[in-house]
Short mmCIF file of C-alpha atoms in Angstrom, two decimals:
data_model
loop_
_atom_site.label_atom_id
_atom_site.label_comp_id
_atom_site.label_asym_id
_atom_site.label_seq_id
_atom_site.Cartn_x
_atom_site.Cartn_y
_atom_site.Cartn_z
CA UNK V 101 0.27 -0.17 0.08
CA UNK V 102 2.77 2.72 -1.19
CA UNK V 103 0.40 4.82 -3.47
CA UNK V 104 1.03 9.10 -3.51
CA UNK V 105 -2.44 10.36 -5.43
CA UNK V 106 -5.35 9.62 -5.40
CA UNK V 107 -6.64 5.67 -6.61
CA UNK V 108 -9.10 6.32 -9.32
CA UNK V 109 -11.82 3.60 -10.03
CA UNK V 110 -11.11 0.32 -10.87
CA UNK V 111 -7.62 0.90 -9.82
CA UNK V 112 -9.21 0.18 -6.57
CA UNK V 113 -9.56 -2.63 -6.76
CA UNK V 114 -6.31 -3.24 -6.86
CA UNK V 115 -4.01 -3.85 -3.62
CA UNK V 116 -0.59 -4.02 -3.67
CA UNK V 117 -0.36 -6.34 -0.35
CA UNK V 118 3.51 -8.10 0.53
CA UNK V 119 2.81 -11.66 1.75
CA UNK V 120 5.87 -12.29 5.15
CA UNK V 121 6.97 -8.25 5.01
CA UNK V 122 9.48 -6.55 7.58
CA UNK V 123 9.41 -3.15 7.89
CA UNK V 124 12.86 -0.46 9.37
CA UNK V 125 11.28 2.61 11.39
CA UNK V 126 14.24 5.29 12.07
CA UNK V 127 13.94 8.89 13.97
CA UNK V 128 9.78 8.38 12.87
CA UNK V 129 10.07 7.99 9.21
CA UNK V 130 9.94 4.20 8.17
CA UNK V 131 13.21 3.45 6.99
CA UNK V 132 13.19 0.15 5.04
CA UNK V 133 10.90 -1.78 3.84
CA UNK V 134 11.75 -5.53 2.72
CA UNK V 135 11.92 -9.34 3.90
CA UNK V 136 12.27 -10.76 7.72
CA UNK V 137 15.02 -12.86 6.74
CA UNK V 138 17.32 -9.53 5.52
CA UNK V 139 16.43 -7.88 9.89
CA UNK V 140 19.04 -9.41 10.64
CA UNK V 141 21.84 -6.98 9.78
CA UNK V 142 19.50 -5.02 11.24
CA UNK V 143 20.26 -3.34 14.98
CA UNK V 144 17.04 -2.43 17.11
CA UNK V 145 16.07 -1.18 19.79
CA UNK V 146 12.89 -2.54 19.67
CA UNK V 147 10.98 -5.29 17.49
CA UNK V 148 7.75 -6.16 17.87
CA UNK V 149 6.58 -9.23 16.62
CA UNK V 150 3.49 -8.79 13.67
CA UNK V 151 4.14 -12.64 12.21
CA UNK V 152 0.12 -13.69 11.74
CA UNK V 153 -1.89 -10.96 12.16
CA UNK V 154 -1.90 -8.38 9.12
CA UNK V 155 -0.17 -4.63 8.86
CA UNK V 156 -1.28 -1.43 7.48
CA UNK V 157 -0.78 2.86 7.76
CA UNK V 158 -2.26 3.85 10.11
CA UNK V 159 -5.73 5.26 9.07
CA UNK V 160 -7.23 9.00 7.44
CA UNK V 161 -10.74 9.57 8.72
CA UNK V 162 -11.36 12.53 5.89
CA UNK V 163 -14.38 13.82 7.38
CA UNK V 164 -15.25 15.47 11.10
CA UNK V 165 -17.73 17.70 12.97
CA UNK V 166 -15.09 16.97 16.20
CA UNK V 167 -15.44 19.47 18.39
CA UNK V 168 -19.52 20.19 19.00
CA UNK V 169 -20.04 20.10 23.03
CA UNK V 170 -23.28 18.01 25.24
CA UNK V 171 -24.68 15.63 23.93
CA UNK V 172 -28.60 14.57 22.01
CA UNK V 173 -28.99 10.70 23.21
CA UNK V 174 -32.56 12.00 24.06
CA UNK V 175 -33.16 13.04 20.38
CA UNK V 176 -32.83 8.66 19.88
CA UNK V 177 -36.51 7.78 21.24
CA UNK V 178 -37.91 10.99 19.22
CA UNK V 179 -36.39 9.92 16.00
CA UNK V 180 -37.42 5.79 16.58
CA UNK V 181 -41.66 6.62 17.93
CA UNK V 182 -40.96 8.28 14.27
CA UNK V 183 -41.58 12.67 15.45
CA UNK V 184 -39.84 14.89 12.42
CA UNK V 185 -36.59 16.48 12.46
CA UNK V 186 -38.34 19.67 12.67
CA UNK V 187 -40.18 18.65 15.55
CA UNK V 188 -37.53 17.82 16.83
CA UNK V 189 -36.46 20.79 16.04
CA UNK V 190 -39.02 22.91 17.26
CA UNK V 191 -38.18 21.45 20.69
CA UNK V 192 -35.07 23.19 21.26
CA UNK V 193 -33.42 19.99 19.77
CA UNK V 194 -31.24 19.34 16.62
CA UNK V 195 -28.49 21.00 14.99
CA UNK V 196 -29.14 24.18 17.32
CA UNK V 197 -29.55 22.07 21.20
CA UNK V 198 -26.10 21.03 19.92
CA UNK V 199 -24.96 25.28 18.46
CA UNK V 200 -26.58 26.50 21.63
CA UNK V 201 -24.58 23.54 23.34
CA UNK V 202 -20.93 25.09 21.98
CA UNK V 203 -21.50 28.61 22.57
CA UNK V 204 -21.88 27.91 25.96
CA UNK V 205 -19.59 25.79 27.14
CA UNK V 206 -16.25 26.60 28.03
CA UNK V 207 -12.97 27.13 25.68
CA UNK V 208 -11.63 24.26 28.01
CA UNK V 209 -14.61 21.56 28.07
CA UNK V 210 -14.26 21.77 24.21
CA UNK V 211 -10.51 21.24 24.69
CA UNK V 212 -11.23 18.41 26.73
CA UNK V 213 -14.34 16.95 24.46
CA UNK V 214 -11.47 16.85 21.65
CA UNK V 215 -9.17 15.47 22.82
CA UNK V 216 -11.01 12.58 24.50
CA UNK V 217 -12.87 11.89 20.77
CA UNK V 218 -9.93 12.51 20.08
CA UNK V 219 -7.91 9.22 22.34
CA UNK V 220 -10.88 6.96 20.65
CA UNK V 221 -10.28 7.83 17.14
CA UNK V 222 -6.79 6.90 17.76
CA UNK V 223 -7.60 3.38 19.33
CA UNK V 224 -9.04 2.35 16.15
CA UNK V 225 -6.12 2.59 13.81
CA UNK V 226 -6.84 6.32 12.91
CA UNK V 227 -3.72 8.50 13.12
CA UNK V 228 -4.65 11.63 10.62
CA UNK V 229 -7.99 13.61 11.81
CA UNK V 230 -9.82 16.70 10.00
CA UNK V 231 -11.52 18.11 11.79
CA UNK V 232 -14.66 21.59 11.05
CA UNK V 233 -15.57 23.79 12.42
CA UNK V 234 -19.85 24.44 12.45
CA UNK V 235 -21.01 24.49 16.02
CA UNK V 236 -21.16 28.00 16.54
CA UNK V 237 -22.69 29.89 13.63
CA UNK V 238 -21.57 32.84 15.41
CA UNK V 239 -17.92 34.87 14.04
CA UNK V 240 -17.31 34.17 18.42
CA UNK V 241 -17.80 31.06 18.90
CA UNK V 242 -16.83 29.28 15.38
CA UNK V 243 -13.15 30.87 16.86
CA UNK V 244 -13.82 29.62 18.92
CA UNK V 245 -14.03 26.34 17.85
CA UNK V 246 -10.91 27.09 15.18
CA UNK V 247 -9.41 27.41 18.46
CA UNK V 248 -9.51 24.34 19.90
CA UNK V 249 -8.59 22.53 17.32
CA UNK V 250 -5.31 24.38 16.89
CA UNK V 251 -4.60 23.76 20.63
CA UNK V 252 -5.84 20.32 20.02
CA UNK V 253 -3.23 19.47 17.17
CA UNK V 254 0.06 20.79 19.97
CA UNK V 255 -1.75 18.70 22.66
CA UNK V 256 -2.59 15.29 20.46
CA UNK V 257 0.05 12.76 18.82
CA UNK V 258 -2.99 12.45 15.93
CA UNK V 259 -1.73 14.63 12.64
CA UNK V 260 -5.03 17.21 12.87
CA UNK V 261 -5.87 19.35 9.50
CA UNK V 262 -8.92 22.22 10.42
CA UNK V 263 -11.70 23.24 8.09
CA UNK V 264 -13.29 26.65 7.99
CA UNK V 265 -17.27 25.01 8.51
CA UNK V 266 -19.71 28.56 9.53
CA UNK V 267 -21.80 28.13 7.26
CA UNK V 268 -22.80 24.57 8.35
CA UNK V 269 -26.31 26.15 8.56
CA UNK V 270 -28.69 29.51 9.21
CA UNK V 271 -28.63 30.11 12.38
CA UNK V 272 -32.27 31.69 13.44
CA UNK V 273 -31.40 35.13 14.26
CA UNK V 274 -30.22 35.03 10.26
CA UNK V 275 -33.50 32.07 9.03
CA UNK V 276 -34.61 35.74 6.66
CA UNK V 277 -31.66 36.86 5.68
CA UNK V 278 -29.01 33.92 4.72
CA UNK V 279 -27.09 36.25 2.22
CA UNK V 280 -26.48 38.31 6.06
CA UNK V 281 -24.82 35.64 7.01
CA UNK V 282 -22.01 34.27 4.85
CA UNK V 283 -21.22 37.84 4.69
CA UNK V 284 -20.64 37.67 8.80
CA UNK V 285 -18.47 34.38 8.17
CA UNK V 286 -17.02 34.89 4.61
CA UNK V 287 -15.52 38.32 6.98
CA UNK V 288 -13.57 35.77 8.89
CA UNK V 289 -12.07 34.40 6.38
CA UNK V 290 -9.21 36.82 7.15
CA UNK V 291 -9.00 36.58 10.24
CA UNK V 292 -8.68 32.83 9.85
CA UNK V 293 -5.73 32.51 7.32
CA UNK V 294 -3.90 35.32 9.34
CA UNK V 295 -3.93 32.46 12.44
CA UNK V 296 -3.44 30.02 10.45
CA UNK V 297 -6.94 28.29 12.06
CA UNK V 298 -8.11 26.45 9.33
CA UNK V 299 -7.31 25.73 5.35
CA UNK V 300 -10.33 24.11 4.00
CA UNK V 301 -13.17 25.90 4.48
CA UNK V 302 -17.07 23.75 4.09
CA UNK V 303 -20.55 24.77 3.19
CA UNK V 304 -23.54 23.17 3.80
CA UNK V 305 -24.97 22.92 0.14
CA UNK V 306 -28.94 21.11 0.84
CA UNK V 307 -32.26 22.47 1.14
CA UNK V 308 -33.54 24.73 3.28
CA UNK V 309 -30.27 25.55 4.42
CA UNK V 310 -27.39 27.02 0.83
CA UNK V 311 -27.95 27.34 -2.30
CA UNK V 312 -25.33 26.55 -5.44
CA UNK V 313 -25.24 29.37 -6.74
CA UNK V 314 -24.65 31.52 -3.05
CA UNK V 315 -21.61 28.45 -1.97
CA UNK V 316 -20.64 28.70 -5.59
CA UNK V 317 -20.08 32.54 -4.00
CA UNK V 318 -19.14 31.76 -0.49
CA UNK V 319 -16.10 29.05 -2.06
CA UNK V 320 -14.77 31.24 -4.58
CA UNK V 321 -14.59 33.51 -2.17
CA UNK V 322 -12.72 31.74 0.32
CA UNK V 323 -10.62 29.99 -2.39
CA UNK V 324 -9.13 34.40 -3.00
CA UNK V 325 -8.10 33.90 -0.16
CA UNK V 326 -6.04 31.56 0.27
CA UNK V 327 -8.26 28.86 1.44
CA UNK V 328 -8.72 25.29 -0.39
CA UNK V 329 -12.29 23.83 -0.43
CA UNK V 330 -14.73 20.91 0.39
CA UNK V 331 -18.36 20.76 -0.29
CA UNK V 332 -20.88 19.21 2.10
CA UNK V 333 -23.00 17.94 -1.12
CA UNK V 334 -26.05 16.36 -2.64
CA UNK V 335 -26.56 14.18 1.52
CA UNK V 336 -31.17 14.81 1.23
CA UNK V 337 -31.91 17.09 -1.96
CA UNK V 338 -29.65 16.41 -5.26
CA UNK V 339 -29.67 20.02 -5.99
CA UNK V 340 -26.06 20.01 -8.14
CA UNK V 341 -23.89 20.37 -5.24
CA UNK V 342 -21.46 17.44 -7.08
CA UNK V 343 -21.03 19.52 -10.38
CA UNK V 344 -20.71 21.79 -7.72
CA UNK V 345 -17.78 20.78 -6.45
CA UNK V 346 -16.14 19.56 -9.52
CA UNK V 347 -16.83 22.83 -11.02
CA UNK V 348 -14.74 25.55 -8.38
CA UNK V 349 -11.97 22.28 -8.11
CA UNK V 350 -12.74 21.28 -4.24
CA UNK V 351 -10.51 18.89 -2.97
CA UNK V 352 -13.65 16.37 -1.88
CA UNK V 353 -16.79 16.82 -2.19
CA UNK V 354 -18.62 14.90 0.31
CA UNK V 355 -22.07 12.57 1.36
CA UNK V 356 -23.04 12.51 -2.30
CA UNK V 357 -26.00 10.45 -1.13
CA UNK V 358 -27.67 11.43 -3.73
CA UNK V 359 -25.68 12.70 -6.62
CA UNK V 360 -26.96 12.15 -9.94
CA UNK V 361 -25.59 10.39 -13.00
CA UNK V 362 -24.22 13.94 -14.51
CA UNK V 363 -22.99 14.94 -10.99
CA UNK V 364 -21.23 11.19 -11.39
CA UNK V 365 -20.00 12.08 -14.51
CA UNK V 366 -19.01 14.87 -13.67
CA UNK V 367 -16.64 14.67 -10.83
CA UNK V 368 -15.00 11.34 -12.16
CA UNK V 369 -13.87 13.74 -14.88
CA UNK V 370 -12.50 16.23 -12.00
CA UNK V 371 -9.56 15.71 -9.80
CA UNK V 372 -12.63 16.38 -6.88
CA UNK V 373 -12.25 13.30 -4.63
CA UNK V 374 -15.97 11.99 -3.05
CA UNK V 375 -16.09 10.59 0.37
CA UNK V 376 -18.32 9.03 1.21
CA UNK V 377 -20.27 8.83 4.48
CA UNK V 378 -22.26 5.80 4.97
CA UNK V 379 -22.57 5.46 8.02
CA UNK V 380 -24.64 8.81 8.62
CA UNK V 381 -27.50 6.47 6.04
CA UNK V 382 -27.11 3.69 8.78
CA UNK V 383 -27.40 5.79 11.74
CA UNK V 384 -29.99 7.89 10.15
CA UNK V 385 -31.95 4.19 8.97
CA UNK V 386 -32.28 5.52 5.56
CA UNK V 387 -32.33 3.16 3.04
CA UNK V 388 -30.70 5.84 0.70
CA UNK V 389 -27.09 5.29 0.45
CA UNK V 390 -24.24 6.87 -2.30
CA UNK V 391 -24.05 5.27 -5.12
CA UNK V 392 -20.08 4.87 -4.58
CA UNK V 393 -20.43 1.08 -6.65
CA UNK V 394 -21.85 3.50 -10.17
CA UNK V 395 -18.50 6.84 -9.03
CA UNK V 396 -15.62 4.24 -8.67
CA UNK V 397 -17.33 2.47 -11.94
CA UNK V 398 -17.80 5.61 -13.48
CA UNK V 399 -13.79 6.40 -12.97
CA UNK V 400 -13.94 8.79 -9.57
CA UNK V 401 -11.63 8.16 -6.46
CA UNK V 402 -13.73 7.98 -3.05
CA UNK V 403 -12.47 8.40 0.34
CA UNK V 404 -14.89 6.85 3.20
CA UNK V 405 -15.03 8.53 6.75
CA UNK V 406 -17.22 8.30 9.32
CA UNK V 407 -18.82 12.16 10.31
CA UNK V 408 -18.26 12.32 13.41
CA UNK V 409 -20.93 14.60 14.64
CA UNK V 410 -22.92 13.95 17.50
CA UNK V 411 -26.71 13.94 15.79
CA UNK V 412 -26.27 11.36 12.14
CA UNK V 413 -23.43 9.45 12.56
CA UNK V 414 -21.82 8.90 16.85
CA UNK V 415 -19.37 6.87 16.34
CA UNK V 416 -15.36 7.55 16.51
CA UNK V 417 -15.48 4.15 14.54
CA UNK V 418 -13.30 4.29 11.62
CA UNK V 419 -13.80 0.30 10.47
CA UNK V 420 -17.37 -0.20 11.60
CA UNK V 421 -17.76 1.74 9.53
CA UNK V 422 -15.93 0.37 6.42
CA UNK V 423 -18.13 -3.05 8.02
CA UNK V 424 -21.33 -0.88 6.88
CA UNK V 425 -19.82 -0.09 3.25
CA UNK V 426 -19.36 -3.65 2.28
CA UNK V 427 -22.34 -4.00 3.72
CA UNK V 428 -24.33 -1.39 1.68
CA UNK V 429 -22.12 0.08 -0.27
CA UNK V 430 -21.10 -3.73 -1.40
CA UNK V 431 -17.50 -2.10 -1.96
CA UNK V 432 -14.74 -5.07 -2.07
CA UNK V 433 -12.72 -5.09 0.36
CA UNK V 434 -9.92 -3.81 -2.16
CA UNK V 435 -11.40 -0.23 -2.47
CA UNK V 436 -12.20 0.74 1.07
CA UNK V 437 -8.77 0.05 2.40
CA UNK V 438 -7.88 2.25 -0.58
CA UNK V 439 -10.55 4.52 0.43
CA UNK V 440 -9.50 4.42 5.00
CA UNK V 441 -5.80 5.38 4.06
CA UNK V 442 -4.70 7.28 0.19
CA UNK V 443 -7.79 8.22 -1.35
CA UNK V 444 -8.88 9.99 2.28
CA UNK V 445 -5.38 11.14 3.18
CA UNK V 446 -5.60 13.15 -0.23
CA UNK V 447 -9.60 15.20 0.45
CA UNK V 448 -7.54 16.65 2.82
CA UNK V 449 -4.33 17.62 1.79
CA UNK V 450 -2.12 14.52 2.70
CA UNK V 451 -1.27 12.73 -0.12
CA UNK V 452 2.64 12.87 0.19
CA UNK V 453 2.36 12.50 4.05
CA UNK V 454 -0.81 9.84 5.26
CA UNK V 455 -2.05 7.08 4.14
CA UNK V 456 0.43 4.85 2.72
CA UNK V 457 3.62 3.28 3.22
CA UNK V 458 6.92 4.79 1.91
CA UNK V 459 10.43 4.38 2.95
CA UNK V 460 10.73 8.22 4.28
CA UNK V 461 7.91 8.75 4.85
CA UNK V 462 5.96 9.21 8.24
CA UNK V 463 5.63 6.39 10.38
CA UNK V 464 2.09 5.39 11.19
CA UNK V 465 1.88 1.66 11.36
CA UNK V 466 -1.51 0.07 12.40
CA UNK V 467 -0.19 -3.89 13.23
CA UNK V 468 -4.38 -5.58 12.77
CA UNK V 469 -5.52 -8.77 14.89
CA UNK V 470 -6.65 -9.36 12.05
CA UNK V 471 -4.93 -12.40 9.67
CA UNK V 472 -5.57 -10.33 6.56
CA UNK V 473 -7.17 -7.17 5.53
CA UNK V 474 -10.11 -8.82 4.17
CA UNK V 475 -11.21 -9.98 7.90
CA UNK V 476 -12.08 -6.18 9.29
CA UNK V 477 -14.81 -5.49 6.76
CA UNK V 478 -16.40 -9.38 7.24
CA UNK V 479 -15.64 -9.02 10.74
CA UNK V 480 -18.46 -5.61 11.76
CA UNK V 481 -18.26 -3.79 15.57
CA UNK V 482 -15.74 -4.48 17.35
CA UNK V 483 -12.13 -2.78 17.67
CA UNK V 484 -9.17 -4.43 15.89
CA UNK V 485 -6.56 -2.78 16.09
CA UNK V 486 -3.44 -4.31 18.47
CA UNK V 487 -0.58 -1.44 18.39
CA UNK V 488 -0.40 1.66 16.40
CA UNK V 489 1.99 3.59 16.56
CA UNK V 490 2.18 7.25 15.22
CA UNK V 491 5.18 8.96 14.26
CA UNK V 492 7.47 5.32 14.73
CA UNK V 493 6.07 5.52 18.89
CA UNK V 494 3.71 3.56 20.10
CA UNK V 495 0.98 5.79 20.79
CA UNK V 496 -1.56 2.35 21.63
CA UNK V 497 -1.44 -0.39 23.10
CA UNK V 498 -4.33 -3.13 23.21
CA UNK V 499 -3.45 -4.56 26.58
CA UNK V 500 -4.93 -8.93 27.14
CA UNK V 501 -7.93 -9.19 30.24
CA UNK V 502 -6.40 -12.62 31.00
#
């Protein structure tokens, strides 16, 4: 698994696997890859016996809403009883409940919560993670979230990539004037850039949120300030967000659950990566999943992510999402592994650093309690990570219970 650029189309079904290999790590980087017999000439301070186990690059998490206040477990029973989402909103739930909790939470509370979730991700084999804002919906709280992400970068060993998603929803105070709200959010671009608070700008293009035209103007303005862009596209209604992602040269178009044939065609002809989030459809009990099979067959590069958030995909376990991708998206194990490593890395502009085991690259490696790469999607719902190595150091080691 030593690809660096994204793997597209049918190539996603061709996975490079070395049986019985050995890896040497020096100064936090992959120093050498070869056979076990050749290791006799290597002097090592530490040796890890991975015989009979699977060794892969660290998983890359390309789409999360890491920083938020509170939780929304009380909504699950309402959803099970068929209470419409708009009614849940009226009762003070939904995304606005998270916005309220995030606005009320202190900086330190948000930081400690984010670090807790990052620990969970690391335990499940994730070594690089994207983190969005988007639960502030005002200048003060959005900046607070981004600053939490920046400090988490310094305090947590995982590599974290920051995305500004101020345009995640329309707050009640702007429900009749979304244009003014987008202006408030775009007015933050200079400060975010100056303080290096985010690398990407994202927007939720959806019915009742932001139109394709509004999204286009907003993202093009973000690009003028030097940001790369992402789009929450075609999650519920096929508005053309997939086409917009390709048009504006977004690094990724995310969700894509109802992407049209024309959208898929344009996506496949572009350099934009489709980030598929099957855990969201699963958690919300939907029958519609992104047409990932069609996307790959037409030549698209896709990644897979948890969409970790408090409302529609409450899990830090990317391994579980790999199983859902196999069962619901009908993806092969080979396609899934590309989607959570090299393609996910490229979806957050880390294709030269993460997602592959390459000599000279950061030593982000996971040893799995699994006999082969087919096993993880097959044996679902548990944590198979035995040893997680980040920058050459053991970050997590699961201990036996007996």
